[in-house]
Amino acid sequence: MCGIIGYIGELHAGGQTDGKESSEATDGGKFQSVGGIVHRGLKNLEYRGYDSAGVALVGPTSGLTVTKRSGEVDGLTVPDIPDATHGVGHTRWSTHGPPTDANAHPHTDCVGDVAVVHNGIVENHETLKRELAGHEFTSDTDTEVIPHLIEEELTADPSADLLTAVQRVEGKLEGSYAICAVREDEGEIVVARRGSPLVLGRGEDATFVASDVTAFLEHTRDVTYLEDGDVASLSADGVEIFASGEPVEREIETVTWEADAAEKGGYDHYMRKEIHEQPSSLRQTLAGRLDADGGDVNLDVSFPPGFLADLEEIRIVACGTSYYAGRYAAQLFEELAGVRATVEIASEYEFGAGRTPDRTLVVAVTQSGETADTLGAVRRANAAGARTFAVTNTLGSTVTREVDGTAFIRAGPEIGVAATKTFASQVATLAMLAVAVGRDRGALAAADARSVLEDLQGLPGAIQQVLDDEEQVREAAREYGDSEAFFFVGRALGVPVALEGALKLKEISYDHAEGFAAGELKHGPLALVTPETPVLAVLTDGARAAETMNNVTEAQTRGAPALGCVSAGDEYDTLDVAFDVPDVGIVEPLVANVYLQLFAYHVANEKGRPIDKPRNLAKSVTVE
Ligand code: M6R
């Protein structure tokens, strides 16, 4: 996830060394330079994950100096700028364009007068870029339109200052953003926020701005959270905040978290933070990709002419949680795109006889893009002559270099070993791909596509409702968490969610948990069912709820407690616990999955497990 830091004030003594060395305070409590303070802020943001970093420093004589590169903050040498008065810095997690030096932030206008760092996505950047004909662009990013738009405003109205220009530009941007802008001959940092967080640090000797308080917590605990639509100017005279062009007052609060807790957004574990991030990470996944009116999607992927029309099979290869996302998606491909779709555990995959390579699309689903088993499957598919495609979270990862095309899930970095938000974003991305393929093949009517897109649009809000219901899950975890074993069941789209629910629980709580198709209960597992084995069931739309409930009843008859994720409006009086799932059609089981994530989390938390780093497991499994 990208990170922002900005500083203006009197904490620095004047630079004599490069920013890297001067990021330590001297005996007098002063830092050597503005660069040192900004560099230290970037170090504090490293935990968010990033692939590139950069700074822009401004001084009355030195003007504007930008330094940026792909790679680690430690490798970024911030230059000596003795007269620098303020600066901004950025850690980038790539979404548009690979992690290169040119794509790193800050981005500048044509003449290097304005520099901007940005978190979020400018959804209409392609339209804006076309309107900026004549401007020279040097990166693949959506961000770069912003300094050029500011340049346009400043050129059109020479009396305008940076604040005015940013206020005007802000109205032209669609999507989510947190922006910090500086200008060569102005002593201020101008910031704007819509949909992406920005917080001001209000120290006695300095003002900071950052994407989260961790960046400046060592300097001040007094903070102001900006609201959507706010534009603010940070200068030697203090802070001015504007909403709709009018000055506004915003509260100053005192943060009591320690840095470690702040990195986790106040949560005890990254896993819980990432579970709670799902509404916003899904908005990022979907941003600018849904054409709800036209009933189509724009995933920015292309296939050779006629390839999709002639497609015989989509074969998904993946491991672990990504495999379950693939199992969910395979059903969507068959239903929406009218094409045979199969899923294979990547380590088991062989191209197989009787298949036609040039009519097969092999889709590798992998959060990290580095899983050895999945890469092995891609290589076998390539060797067989099949067209390959990746769905991944990680720009520049190995898988992206080995396939014919890629769609990024844009979930932001996931630090907890247990995959949570990336599962939701994988399924959402694959659902969009299914719509795109279905529309291309003529298998999906526009009206049906529109209905799927509406379901997807409703997903972030529906998940928020589940998150708001967390206390009910915590209570259920306390009541049933000490059981001997747990069974997770569902049908249709509920099966991959049941499998994923069981994986999550066993992975972080170390309890025995199994997931299977509900109909299979009576074919064997029922022998294990006792009053000490709760059954957790997906009883939503898309999961053939009534039939699943019959199987749950079979378990209840043997004394098993039953917990169900139930579509809003449905009632199953015999359930011991019913979790309400808002109505979002084809993605409803994905919402139910959030209850199962929270259940796993709270069971493990009650047991004091090391949730973010479960024993024997790694986030990225790079051995076969
Ligand atoms: O990076 P990938 O998506 O390829 O990783 C695949 C699995 O290793 C991963 O999903 C694993 O199962 C998770 N720890 C599950 O929470």
PDB file of C-alpha atoms and ligand atoms in Angstrom, residues 319-322 365-369 371 374 417-419 426 503-504 507 619 621, ligand 1:
ATOM      1  CA  CYS A 319      -2.624 -23.100  -4.454  1.00  0.00           C
ATOM      2  CA  GLY A 320      -4.243 -22.655  -1.049  1.00  0.00           C
ATOM      3  CA  THR A 321      -6.607 -19.714  -0.762  1.00  0.00           C
ATOM      4  CA  SER A 322      -5.951 -18.745  -4.377  1.00  0.00           C
ATOM      5  CA  VAL A 365      -4.244 -17.162  -9.614  1.00  0.00           C
ATOM      6  CA  THR A 366      -1.569 -16.103  -7.152  1.00  0.00           C
ATOM      7  CA  GLN A 367      -1.482 -13.285  -4.646  1.00  0.00           C
ATOM      8  CA  SER A 368       2.291 -13.117  -4.485  1.00  0.00           C
ATOM      9  CA  GLY A 369       3.027 -14.021  -8.085  1.00  0.00           C
ATOM     10  CA  THR A 371       4.483 -19.315  -5.592  1.00  0.00           C
ATOM     11  CA  THR A 374       1.964 -22.054  -9.539  1.00  0.00           C
ATOM     12  CA  VAL A 417       0.311 -14.966   6.401  1.00  0.00           C
ATOM     13  CA  ALA A 418      -3.380 -15.853   6.226  1.00  0.00           C
ATOM     14  CA  ALA A 419      -4.836 -14.528   2.981  1.00  0.00           C
ATOM     15  CA  GLN A 426      -9.177 -12.277  -6.450  1.00  0.00           C
ATOM     16  CA  LEU A 503      -8.298 -23.437   5.832  1.00  0.00           C
ATOM     17  CA  LYS A 504      -8.391 -20.100   7.637  1.00  0.00           C
ATOM     18  CA  GLU A 507      -4.037 -22.205   9.619  1.00  0.00           C
ATOM     19  CA  LYS A 619       3.564 -15.842   3.241  1.00  0.00           C
ATOM     20  CA  VAL A 621       5.997 -20.374  -0.741  1.00  0.00           C
TER      21      VAL A 621
HETATM   22  O1  M6R B   1       0.729 -16.125  -3.226  1.00  0.00           O
HETATM   23  P1  M6R B   1      -0.257 -17.208  -3.574  1.00  0.00           P
HETATM   24  O2  M6R B   1      -1.636 -16.741  -3.703  1.00  0.00           O
HETATM   25  O3  M6R B   1       0.175 -17.994  -4.779  1.00  0.00           O
HETATM   26  O4  M6R B   1      -0.198 -18.203  -2.339  1.00  0.00           O
HETATM   27  C1  M6R B   1      -0.894 -19.416  -2.350  1.00  0.00           C
HETATM   28  C2  M6R B   1      -0.970 -20.024  -0.969  1.00  0.00           C
HETATM   29  O5  M6R B   1       0.314 -20.287  -0.477  1.00  0.00           O
HETATM   30  C3  M6R B   1      -1.712 -19.105   0.019  1.00  0.00           C
HETATM   31  O6  M6R B   1      -2.978 -18.770  -0.448  1.00  0.00           O
HETATM   32  C4  M6R B   1      -1.855 -19.814   1.388  1.00  0.00           C
HETATM   33  O7  M6R B   1      -2.703 -20.897   1.271  1.00  0.00           O
HETATM   34  C5  M6R B   1      -2.373 -18.805   2.421  1.00  0.00           C
HETATM   35  N1  M6R B   1      -1.490 -18.765   3.539  1.00  0.00           N
HETATM   36  C6  M6R B   1      -3.723 -19.117   2.935  1.00  0.00           C
HETATM   37  O8  M6R B   1      -4.136 -18.211   3.897  1.00  0.00           O
END
